[in-house]
Coordinates of C-alpha atoms and ligand atoms in Angstrom, one line a residue:
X1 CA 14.6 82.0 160.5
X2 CA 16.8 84.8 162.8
X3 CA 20.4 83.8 164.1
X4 CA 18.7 86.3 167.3
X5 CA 16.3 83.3 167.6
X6 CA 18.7 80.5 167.0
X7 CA 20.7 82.2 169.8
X8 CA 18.1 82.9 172.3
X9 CA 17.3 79.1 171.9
X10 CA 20.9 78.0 172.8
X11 CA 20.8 80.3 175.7
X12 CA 17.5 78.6 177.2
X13 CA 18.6 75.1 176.1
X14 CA 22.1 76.0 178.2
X15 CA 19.7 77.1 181.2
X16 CA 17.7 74.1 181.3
X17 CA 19.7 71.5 180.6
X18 CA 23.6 72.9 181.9
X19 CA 25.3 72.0 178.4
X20 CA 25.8 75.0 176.4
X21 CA 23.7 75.6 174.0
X22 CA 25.3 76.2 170.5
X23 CA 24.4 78.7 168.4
X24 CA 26.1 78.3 164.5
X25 CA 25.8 81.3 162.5
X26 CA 27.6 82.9 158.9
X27 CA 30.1 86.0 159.4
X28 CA 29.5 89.8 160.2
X29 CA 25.5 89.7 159.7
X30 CA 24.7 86.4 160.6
X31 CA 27.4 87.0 163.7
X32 CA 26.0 89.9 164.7
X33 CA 22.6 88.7 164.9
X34 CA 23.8 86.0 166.8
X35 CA 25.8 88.6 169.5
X36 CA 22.7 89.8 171.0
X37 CA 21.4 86.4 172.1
X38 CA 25.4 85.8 173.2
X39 CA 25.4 89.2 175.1
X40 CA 21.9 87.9 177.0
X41 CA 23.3 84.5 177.5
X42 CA 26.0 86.5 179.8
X43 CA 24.5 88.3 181.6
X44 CA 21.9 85.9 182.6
X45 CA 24.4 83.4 183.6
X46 CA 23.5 81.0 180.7
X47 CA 25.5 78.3 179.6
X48 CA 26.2 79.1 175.5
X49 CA 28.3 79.3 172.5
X50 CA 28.2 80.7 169.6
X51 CA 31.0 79.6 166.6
X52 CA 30.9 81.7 163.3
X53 CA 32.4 81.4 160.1
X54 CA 34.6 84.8 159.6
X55 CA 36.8 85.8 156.6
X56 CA 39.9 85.5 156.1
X57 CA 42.4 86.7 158.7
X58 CA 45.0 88.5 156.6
X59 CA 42.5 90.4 154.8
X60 CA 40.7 91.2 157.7
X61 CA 43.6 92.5 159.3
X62 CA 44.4 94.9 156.8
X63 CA 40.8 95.8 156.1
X64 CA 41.3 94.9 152.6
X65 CA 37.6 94.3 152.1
X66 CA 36.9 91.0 152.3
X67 CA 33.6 89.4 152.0
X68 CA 31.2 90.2 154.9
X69 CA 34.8 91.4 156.7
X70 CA 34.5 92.0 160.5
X71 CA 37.3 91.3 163.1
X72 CA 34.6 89.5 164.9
X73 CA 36.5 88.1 167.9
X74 CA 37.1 91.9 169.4
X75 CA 33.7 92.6 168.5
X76 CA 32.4 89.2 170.6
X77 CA 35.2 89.7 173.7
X78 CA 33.2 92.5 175.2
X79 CA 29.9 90.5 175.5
X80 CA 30.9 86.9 176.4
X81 CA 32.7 85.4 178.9
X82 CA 35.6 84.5 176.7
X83 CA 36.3 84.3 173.4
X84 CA 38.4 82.1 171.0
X85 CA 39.9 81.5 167.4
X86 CA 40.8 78.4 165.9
X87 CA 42.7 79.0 163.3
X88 CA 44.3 75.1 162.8
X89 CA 42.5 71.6 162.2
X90 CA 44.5 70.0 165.1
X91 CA 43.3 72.9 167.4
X92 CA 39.6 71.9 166.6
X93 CA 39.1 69.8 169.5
X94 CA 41.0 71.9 172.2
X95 CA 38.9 74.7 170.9
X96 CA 36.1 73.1 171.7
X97 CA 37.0 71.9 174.8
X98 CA 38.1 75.3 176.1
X99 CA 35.1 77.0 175.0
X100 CA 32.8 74.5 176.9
X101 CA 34.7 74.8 180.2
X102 CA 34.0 78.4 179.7
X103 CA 30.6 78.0 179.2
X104 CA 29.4 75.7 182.0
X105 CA 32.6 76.5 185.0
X106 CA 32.1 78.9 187.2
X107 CA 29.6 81.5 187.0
X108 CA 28.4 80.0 183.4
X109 CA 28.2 82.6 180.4
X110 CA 28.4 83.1 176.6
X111 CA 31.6 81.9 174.7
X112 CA 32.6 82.8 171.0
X113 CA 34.2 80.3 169.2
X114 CA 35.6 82.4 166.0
X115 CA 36.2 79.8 162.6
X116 CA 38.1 81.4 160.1
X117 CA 37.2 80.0 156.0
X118 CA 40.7 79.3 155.8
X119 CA 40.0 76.9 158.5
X120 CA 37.1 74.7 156.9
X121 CA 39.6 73.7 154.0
X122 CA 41.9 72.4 155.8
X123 CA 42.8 68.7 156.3
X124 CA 44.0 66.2 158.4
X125 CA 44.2 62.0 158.7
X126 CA 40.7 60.5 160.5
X127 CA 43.2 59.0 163.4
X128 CA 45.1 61.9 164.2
X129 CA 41.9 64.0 163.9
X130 CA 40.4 61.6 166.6
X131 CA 42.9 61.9 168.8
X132 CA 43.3 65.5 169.0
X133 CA 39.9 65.7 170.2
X134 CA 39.5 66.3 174.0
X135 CA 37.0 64.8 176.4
X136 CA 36.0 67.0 179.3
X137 CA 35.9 65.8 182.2
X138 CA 34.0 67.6 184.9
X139 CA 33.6 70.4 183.2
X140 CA 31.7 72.5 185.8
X141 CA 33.3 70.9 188.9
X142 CA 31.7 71.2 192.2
X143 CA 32.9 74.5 194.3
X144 CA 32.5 73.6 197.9
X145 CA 32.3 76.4 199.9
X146 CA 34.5 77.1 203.1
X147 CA 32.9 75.2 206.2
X148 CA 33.9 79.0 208.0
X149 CA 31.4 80.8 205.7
X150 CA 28.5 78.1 206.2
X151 CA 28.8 79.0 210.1
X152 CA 28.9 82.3 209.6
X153 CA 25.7 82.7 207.4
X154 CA 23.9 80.0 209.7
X155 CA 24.7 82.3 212.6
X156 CA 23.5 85.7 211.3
X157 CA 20.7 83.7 210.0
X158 CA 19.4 82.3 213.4
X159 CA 20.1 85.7 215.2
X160 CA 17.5 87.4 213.1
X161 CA 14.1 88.6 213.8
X162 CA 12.9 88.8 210.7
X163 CA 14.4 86.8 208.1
X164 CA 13.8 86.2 204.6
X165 CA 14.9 83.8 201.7
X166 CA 15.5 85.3 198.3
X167 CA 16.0 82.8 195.4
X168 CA 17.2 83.5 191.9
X169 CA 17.6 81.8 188.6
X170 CA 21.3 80.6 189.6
X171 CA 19.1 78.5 192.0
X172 CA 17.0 76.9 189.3
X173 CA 19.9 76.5 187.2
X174 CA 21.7 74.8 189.7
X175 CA 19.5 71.6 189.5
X176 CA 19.3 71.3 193.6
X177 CA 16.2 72.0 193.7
X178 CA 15.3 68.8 196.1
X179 CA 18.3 70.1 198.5
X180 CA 16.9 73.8 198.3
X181 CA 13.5 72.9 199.2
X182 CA 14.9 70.8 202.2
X183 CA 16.6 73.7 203.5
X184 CA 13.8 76.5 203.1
X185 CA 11.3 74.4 204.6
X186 CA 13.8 72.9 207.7
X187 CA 14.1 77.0 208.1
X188 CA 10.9 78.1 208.1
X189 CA 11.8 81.0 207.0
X190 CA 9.5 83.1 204.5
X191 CA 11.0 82.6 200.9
X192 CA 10.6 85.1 197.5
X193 CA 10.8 83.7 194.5
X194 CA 12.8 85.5 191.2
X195 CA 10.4 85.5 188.2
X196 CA 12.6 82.3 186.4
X197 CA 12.9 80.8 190.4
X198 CA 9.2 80.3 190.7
X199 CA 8.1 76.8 191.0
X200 CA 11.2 76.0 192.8
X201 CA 9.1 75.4 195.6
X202 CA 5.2 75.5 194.3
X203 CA 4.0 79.1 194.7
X204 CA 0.9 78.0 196.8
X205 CA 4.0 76.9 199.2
X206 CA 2.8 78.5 203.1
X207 CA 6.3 79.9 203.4
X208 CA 5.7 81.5 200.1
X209 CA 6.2 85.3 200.1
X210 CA 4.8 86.5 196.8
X211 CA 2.1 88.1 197.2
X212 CA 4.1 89.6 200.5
X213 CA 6.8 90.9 198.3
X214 CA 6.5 94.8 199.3
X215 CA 6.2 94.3 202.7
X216 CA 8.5 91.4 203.2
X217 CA 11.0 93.9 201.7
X218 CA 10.6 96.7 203.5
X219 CA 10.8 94.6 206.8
X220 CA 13.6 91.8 206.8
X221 CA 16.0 92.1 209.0
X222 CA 18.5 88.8 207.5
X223 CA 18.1 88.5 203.9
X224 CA 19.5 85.5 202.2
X225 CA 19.8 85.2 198.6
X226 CA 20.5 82.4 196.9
X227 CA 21.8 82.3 193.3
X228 CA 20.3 86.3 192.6
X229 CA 22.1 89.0 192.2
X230 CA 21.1 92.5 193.8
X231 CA 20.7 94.5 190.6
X232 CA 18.1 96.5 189.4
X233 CA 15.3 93.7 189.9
X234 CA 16.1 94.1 193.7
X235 CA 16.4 98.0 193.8
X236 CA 20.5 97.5 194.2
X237 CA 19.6 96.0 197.8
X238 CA 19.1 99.6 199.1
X239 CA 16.6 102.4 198.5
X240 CA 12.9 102.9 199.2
X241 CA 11.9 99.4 198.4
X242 CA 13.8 97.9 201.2
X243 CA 12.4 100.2 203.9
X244 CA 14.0 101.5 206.3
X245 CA 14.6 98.7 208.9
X246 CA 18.8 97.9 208.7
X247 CA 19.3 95.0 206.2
X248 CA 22.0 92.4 207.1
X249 CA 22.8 90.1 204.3
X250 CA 24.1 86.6 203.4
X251 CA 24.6 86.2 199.7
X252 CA 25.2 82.7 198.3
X253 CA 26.6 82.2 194.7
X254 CA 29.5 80.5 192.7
X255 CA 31.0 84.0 191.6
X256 CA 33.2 85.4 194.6
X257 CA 33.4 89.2 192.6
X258 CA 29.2 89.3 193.3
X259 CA 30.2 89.7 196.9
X260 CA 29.8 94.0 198.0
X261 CA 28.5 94.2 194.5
X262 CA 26.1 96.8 195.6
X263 CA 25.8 97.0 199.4
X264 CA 27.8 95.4 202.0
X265 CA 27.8 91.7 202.2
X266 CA 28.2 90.2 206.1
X267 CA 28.1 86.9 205.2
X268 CA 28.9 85.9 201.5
X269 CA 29.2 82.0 200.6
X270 CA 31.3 81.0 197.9
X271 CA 30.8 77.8 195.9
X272 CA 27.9 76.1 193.8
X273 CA 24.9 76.4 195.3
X274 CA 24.3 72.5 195.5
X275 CA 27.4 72.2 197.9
X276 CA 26.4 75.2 199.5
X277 CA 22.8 73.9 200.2
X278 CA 24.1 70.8 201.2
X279 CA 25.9 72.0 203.7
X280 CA 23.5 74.6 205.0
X281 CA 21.3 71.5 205.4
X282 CA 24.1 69.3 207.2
X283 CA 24.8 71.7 209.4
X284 CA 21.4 72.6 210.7
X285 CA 20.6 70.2 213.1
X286 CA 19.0 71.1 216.1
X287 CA 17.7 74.1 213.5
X288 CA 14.8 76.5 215.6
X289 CA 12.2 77.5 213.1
X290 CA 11.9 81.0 212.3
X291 CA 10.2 83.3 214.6
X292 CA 6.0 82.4 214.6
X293 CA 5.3 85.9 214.6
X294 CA 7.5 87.1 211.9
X295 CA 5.6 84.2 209.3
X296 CA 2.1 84.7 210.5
X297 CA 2.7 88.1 209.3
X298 CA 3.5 87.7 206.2
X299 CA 0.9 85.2 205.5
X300 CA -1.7 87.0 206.8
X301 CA -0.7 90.0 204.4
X302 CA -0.1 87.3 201.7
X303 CA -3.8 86.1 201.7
X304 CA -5.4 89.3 201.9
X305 CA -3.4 90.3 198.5
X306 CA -4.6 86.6 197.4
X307 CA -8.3 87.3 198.5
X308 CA -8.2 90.8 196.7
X309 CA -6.8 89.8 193.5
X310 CA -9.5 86.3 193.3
X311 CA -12.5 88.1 192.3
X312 CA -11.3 90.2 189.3
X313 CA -9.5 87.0 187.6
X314 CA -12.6 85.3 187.2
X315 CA -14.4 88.3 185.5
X316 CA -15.9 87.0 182.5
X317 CA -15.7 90.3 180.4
X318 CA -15.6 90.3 176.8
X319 CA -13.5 91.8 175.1
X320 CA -11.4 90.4 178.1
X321 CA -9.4 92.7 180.5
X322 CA -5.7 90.8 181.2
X323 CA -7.3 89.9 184.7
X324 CA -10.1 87.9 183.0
X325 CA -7.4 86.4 180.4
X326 CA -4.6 85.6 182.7
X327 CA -7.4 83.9 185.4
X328 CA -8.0 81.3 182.6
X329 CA -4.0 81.0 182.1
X330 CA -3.3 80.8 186.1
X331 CA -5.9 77.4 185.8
X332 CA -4.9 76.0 183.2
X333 CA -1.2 75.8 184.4
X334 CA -2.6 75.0 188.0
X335 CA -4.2 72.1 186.0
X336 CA -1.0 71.0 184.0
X337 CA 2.1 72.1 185.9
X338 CA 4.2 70.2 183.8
X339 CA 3.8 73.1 180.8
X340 CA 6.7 75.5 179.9
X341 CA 5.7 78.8 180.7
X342 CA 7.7 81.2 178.2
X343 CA 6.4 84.8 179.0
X344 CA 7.2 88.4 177.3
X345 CA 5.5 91.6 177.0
X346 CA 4.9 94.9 179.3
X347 CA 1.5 94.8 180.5
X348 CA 1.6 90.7 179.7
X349 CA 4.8 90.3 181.7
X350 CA 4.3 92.1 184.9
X351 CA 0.6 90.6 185.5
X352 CA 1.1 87.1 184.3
X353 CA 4.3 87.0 186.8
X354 CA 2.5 87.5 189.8
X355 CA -0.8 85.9 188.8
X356 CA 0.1 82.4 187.1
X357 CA 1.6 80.1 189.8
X358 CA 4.3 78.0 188.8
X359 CA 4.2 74.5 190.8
X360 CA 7.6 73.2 189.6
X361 CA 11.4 73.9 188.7
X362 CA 12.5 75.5 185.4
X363 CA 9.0 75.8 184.0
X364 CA 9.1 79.5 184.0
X365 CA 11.1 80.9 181.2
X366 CA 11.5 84.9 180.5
X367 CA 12.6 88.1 180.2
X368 CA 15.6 87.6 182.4
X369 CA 18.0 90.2 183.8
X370 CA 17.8 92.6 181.1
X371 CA 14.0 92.2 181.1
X372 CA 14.5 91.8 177.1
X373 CA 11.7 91.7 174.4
X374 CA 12.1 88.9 171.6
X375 CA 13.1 86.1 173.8
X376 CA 9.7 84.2 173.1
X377 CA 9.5 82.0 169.8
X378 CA 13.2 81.2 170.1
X379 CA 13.1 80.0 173.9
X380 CA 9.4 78.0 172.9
X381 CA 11.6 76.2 170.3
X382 CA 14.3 75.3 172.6
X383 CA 12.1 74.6 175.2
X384 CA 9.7 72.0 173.4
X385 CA 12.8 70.4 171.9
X386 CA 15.0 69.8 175.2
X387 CA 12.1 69.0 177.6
X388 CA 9.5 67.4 175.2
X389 CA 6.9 69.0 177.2
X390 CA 4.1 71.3 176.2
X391 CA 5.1 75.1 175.8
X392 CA 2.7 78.1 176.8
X393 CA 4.0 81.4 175.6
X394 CA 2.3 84.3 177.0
X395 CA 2.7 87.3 174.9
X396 CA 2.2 90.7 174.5
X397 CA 1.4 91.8 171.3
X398 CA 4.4 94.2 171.1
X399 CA 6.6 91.7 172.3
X400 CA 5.7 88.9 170.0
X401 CA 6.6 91.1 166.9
X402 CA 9.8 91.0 167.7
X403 CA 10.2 86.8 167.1
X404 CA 7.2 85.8 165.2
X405 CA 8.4 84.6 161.9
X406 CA 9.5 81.6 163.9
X407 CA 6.2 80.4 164.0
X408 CA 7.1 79.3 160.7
X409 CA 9.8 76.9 162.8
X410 CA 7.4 76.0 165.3
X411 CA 5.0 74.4 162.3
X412 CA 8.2 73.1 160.4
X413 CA 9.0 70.9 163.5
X414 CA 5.8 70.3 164.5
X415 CA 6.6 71.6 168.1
X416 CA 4.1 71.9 170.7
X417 CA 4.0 75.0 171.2
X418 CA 0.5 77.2 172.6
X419 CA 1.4 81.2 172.1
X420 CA -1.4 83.2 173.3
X421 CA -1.2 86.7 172.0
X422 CA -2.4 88.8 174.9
X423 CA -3.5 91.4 172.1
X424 CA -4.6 95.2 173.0
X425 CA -3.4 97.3 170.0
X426 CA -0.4 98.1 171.0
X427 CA 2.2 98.8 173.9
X428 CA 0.6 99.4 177.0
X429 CA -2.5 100.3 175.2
X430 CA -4.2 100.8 171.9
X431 CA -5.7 104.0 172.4
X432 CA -2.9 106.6 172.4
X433 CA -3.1 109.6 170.4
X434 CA -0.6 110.7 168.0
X435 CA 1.5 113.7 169.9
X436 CA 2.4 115.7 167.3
X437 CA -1.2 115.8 165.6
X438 CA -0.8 114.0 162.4
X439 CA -2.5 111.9 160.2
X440 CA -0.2 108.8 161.0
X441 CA -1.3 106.6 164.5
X442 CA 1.0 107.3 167.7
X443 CA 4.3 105.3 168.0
X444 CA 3.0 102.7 170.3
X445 CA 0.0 102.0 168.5
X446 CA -0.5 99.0 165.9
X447 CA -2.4 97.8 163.2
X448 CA -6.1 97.3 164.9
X449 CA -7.9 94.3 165.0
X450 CA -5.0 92.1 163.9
X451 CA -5.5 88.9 163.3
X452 CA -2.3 87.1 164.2
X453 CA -3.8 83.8 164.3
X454 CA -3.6 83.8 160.8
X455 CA 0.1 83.8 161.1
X456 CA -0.1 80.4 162.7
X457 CA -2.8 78.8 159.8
X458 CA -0.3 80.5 157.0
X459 CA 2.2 77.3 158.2
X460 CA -0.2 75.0 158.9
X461 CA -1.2 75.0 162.5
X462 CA -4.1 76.0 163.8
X463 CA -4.8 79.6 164.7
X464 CA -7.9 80.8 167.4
X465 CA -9.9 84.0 167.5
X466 CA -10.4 84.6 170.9
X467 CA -12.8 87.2 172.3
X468 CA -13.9 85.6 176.1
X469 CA -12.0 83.8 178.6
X470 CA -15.0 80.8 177.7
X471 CA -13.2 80.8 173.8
X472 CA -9.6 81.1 175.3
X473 CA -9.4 78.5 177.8
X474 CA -11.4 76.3 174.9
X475 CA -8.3 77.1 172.8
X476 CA -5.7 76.7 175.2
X477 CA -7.1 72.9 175.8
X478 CA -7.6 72.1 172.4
X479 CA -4.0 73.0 171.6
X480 CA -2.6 71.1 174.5
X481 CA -4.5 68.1 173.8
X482 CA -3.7 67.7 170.2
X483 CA 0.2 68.9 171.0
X484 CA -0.7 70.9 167.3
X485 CA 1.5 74.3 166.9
X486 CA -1.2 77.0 168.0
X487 CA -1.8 80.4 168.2
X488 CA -4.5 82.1 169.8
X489 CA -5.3 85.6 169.4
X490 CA -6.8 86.6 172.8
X491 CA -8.4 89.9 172.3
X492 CA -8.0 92.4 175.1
X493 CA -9.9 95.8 175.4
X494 CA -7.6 98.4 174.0
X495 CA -8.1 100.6 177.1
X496 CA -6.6 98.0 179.2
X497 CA -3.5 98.7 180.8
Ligands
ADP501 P1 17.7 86.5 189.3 O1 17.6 87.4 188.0 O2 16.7 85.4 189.3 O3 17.6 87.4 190.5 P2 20.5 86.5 188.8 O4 20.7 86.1 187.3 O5 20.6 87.9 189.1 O6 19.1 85.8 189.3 O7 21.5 85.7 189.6 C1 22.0 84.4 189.4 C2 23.2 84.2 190.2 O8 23.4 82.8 190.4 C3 24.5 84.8 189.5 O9 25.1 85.7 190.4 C4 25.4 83.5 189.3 O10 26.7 83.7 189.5 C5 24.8 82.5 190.3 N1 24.9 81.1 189.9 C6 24.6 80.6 188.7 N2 24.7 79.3 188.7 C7 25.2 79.0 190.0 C8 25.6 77.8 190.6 N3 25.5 76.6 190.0 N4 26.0 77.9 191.9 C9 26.1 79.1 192.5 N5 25.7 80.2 192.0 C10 25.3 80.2 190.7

């Protein structure tokens, strides 16, 4: 219903499957709309393209006022990897061809693919149209990295004390994931998960870290990050969060400009992280686990965060506290691992990501690198259509505002799609007071009591009034057992936070 939506889906579609996702929208408006999702696609890596109809060059270029006139291909060329304009009918299939290798080579990213109207009425004869089409072959070759840098990382890694995995979302992409789990568990080293890496390895894994995440930060000694990037989800790699033990760090990923990025990288390893694993695991024999000492603290500190936390997510409270709710959502994904988890929201999106365990690869969607709002319908869509499996999208009230019309898509298709609305009034809370004294309800305050299940009956499917984590996990299975477009409004206490 949104060219955000339609993008956001060709994003996620270029994430799970490594094809770009394609994303066709109308000029200026339609374009724009489309930019955002383009703009997320790259800077989370995602594979995508987005072609759109633009008007007429020479009018454009005089700003004569054409219809919906926008020089759209500056506009795109700041946000996407690279951007193109076909502008002849025998260019169509090099066009295409280009903007694919741009999508999926590399580091993969968002490519525009500009098609001016003068371009749709052109002409050309069916066999020289089918031969100036292009097959591409190998278009995200394998980068192997330098058998020098292997060494080195392998050394610094076995010299530390205290080492630690990091894995990111370029790891999940990456499709090793058999390869990756080979070498985390041959190093028995302690491994944290990314919110989109989880399920890589099962997060009930023992080398697991999650629930260890502060500490394990604070006191590495190596750290290793595979396919993540130190940005602003790891505190830049430097500051309070990573204590004040020195850090020494090997950083494997395909884009050699990540390298010193933010701090010093002593080891970096350039080349796709399959090769790269590959290698690690080739060249590991004789490999001496990690230091016992170094894991049995972290688990220890891992289980005693686990055994905290148990109690308060099997609280039965109604109206539900997000421990109560998210305990029912943590089981039923335990129960049915093969689910897509698609998760937004403030509250919804902080908790759920440490609470729901995610058993296997790619079956966490979210947020991403810019830790966006209005990812959630459009990457449920995309989801159920390239995977065939069941979607769960956890939202926050607040963040499903900002995609729910496509629940009108979701019923159109038929898609099996579960959203639960974690729903407290509001962002953060439904209690705040207006500031200024008025009549009118503070900012982050919404309509009370909304029933946004009704949203989901308007189209068809089935909506669920939710008020105990009894009715929700009811809800939840009814929905996945009929595969029927659902919505359940899962009431939260307002004062929740
Ligand atoms: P997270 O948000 O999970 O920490 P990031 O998006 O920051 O992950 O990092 C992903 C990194 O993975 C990027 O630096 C990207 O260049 C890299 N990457 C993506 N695909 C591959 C691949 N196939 N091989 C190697 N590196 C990759």
């Amino acid at each position: 219903r949104h060219e955000q939506h339609a993008g956001y889906a060709a994003s996620i579609a270029g994430y799970l499957t490594q094809k770009p996702g394609i994303c066709l929208t109308v000029s200026a408006p339609g374009f724009l709309n489309g930019l955002t999702a383009l703009a997320h696609a790259t800077t989370n890596c995602f594979p995508m393209i987005l072609i759109s109809g633009s008007s007429e060059r020479e009018i454009v270029d005089l700003q004569q006022g054409d219809y919906e006139e926008m020089d759209q291909l500056a506009v795109a060329k700041p946000v996407c990897k690279a951007a193109f304009r076909v502008l002849h009918a025998q260019d169509i299939g090099i066009g295409i061809a280009r903007a694919i290798r741009a999508a999926v080579s590399g580091r993969p990213g968002g490519v525009y693919l500009d098609l001016p109207a003068k371009l749709f009425a052109q002409t050309m004869d069916a066999t020289s149209g089918k031969r100036s089409l292009v097959k591409v072959i190998d278009a995200a070759p394998r980068q192997l990295p330098a058998p020098e840098s292997i060494t080195r990382a392998l050394d610094l890694l076995k010299s530390a004390k205290k080492p630690l995995i990091i894995l990111g979302k370029g790891a999940a992409y990456a499709q090793a994931d058999a390869d990756i789990r080979a070498f985390v568990e041959k190093s028995g080293i302690p491994y944290l998960p990314m919110s989109m890496a989880k399920g890589l390895l099962p997060d009930t894994h023992p080398q697991s870290a999650s629930a260890a995440r502060s500490m394990v930060l604070k006191e590495a000694d190596v750290v290793m990050l595979i396919g993540a990037r130190l940005n602003w989800l790891l505190s830049h790699g430097k500051g309070k969060a990573w204590g004040t033990e020195p850090k020494k760090f090997i950083q494997v990923d395909i884009e050699p400009k990540e390298m010193d990025s933010n701090v010093e990288i002593l080891a970096p390893v350039v080349g796709d992280i399959g090769s790269c694993v590959a290698a690690f695991n080739a060249a590991m024999g004789g490999w001496q686990a990690a230091p016992a000492d170094w894991m049995k603290t972290v688990t220890t500190k891992r289980d005693e965060n686990v055994a905290k936390m148990a109690p308060r997510l099997m609280n039965n409270n109604s109206p539900m506290d997000y421990h109560g709710a998210l305990g029912v959502l943590k089981n039923i994904v335990k129960e049915r691992p093969d689910a897509i988890l698609v998760n937004e929201g403030a509250n919804t999106l902080d908790l759920a990501r440490g609470i729901i365990d995610v058993y296997k690869p790619r079956k966490r969607i979210d947020v991403g690198t810019w830790g966006i709002m209005g990812i959630g319908m459009g990457f449920s869509v995309a989801a159920a259509v390239e995977t065939g499996h069941q979607v769960l999208a956890v939202e926050g009230d607040s963040a499903f505002g900002f995609s729910g019309m496509e629940v009108e898509t979701i019923c159109r298709y038929h898609l099996p799609v579960c959203i639960v609305i974690l729903n407290n009034n509001g962002v953060y809370k439904g209690t705040d007071v207006n500031p200024t004294g008025g009549t009118d309800v503070a900012p982050t305050v919404f309509v009370k009591d909304a029933r946004y299940e009704k949203m989901m009956e308007a189209f068809g499917g089935v909506g669920v009034y939710a008020s105990t984590p009894d009715q929700l996990r009811a809800g939840i299975e009814q929905a996945f057992a009929s595969r029927r477009p659902t919505l359940i409004n899962a009431i939260i206490d307002e004062t929740a936070g």
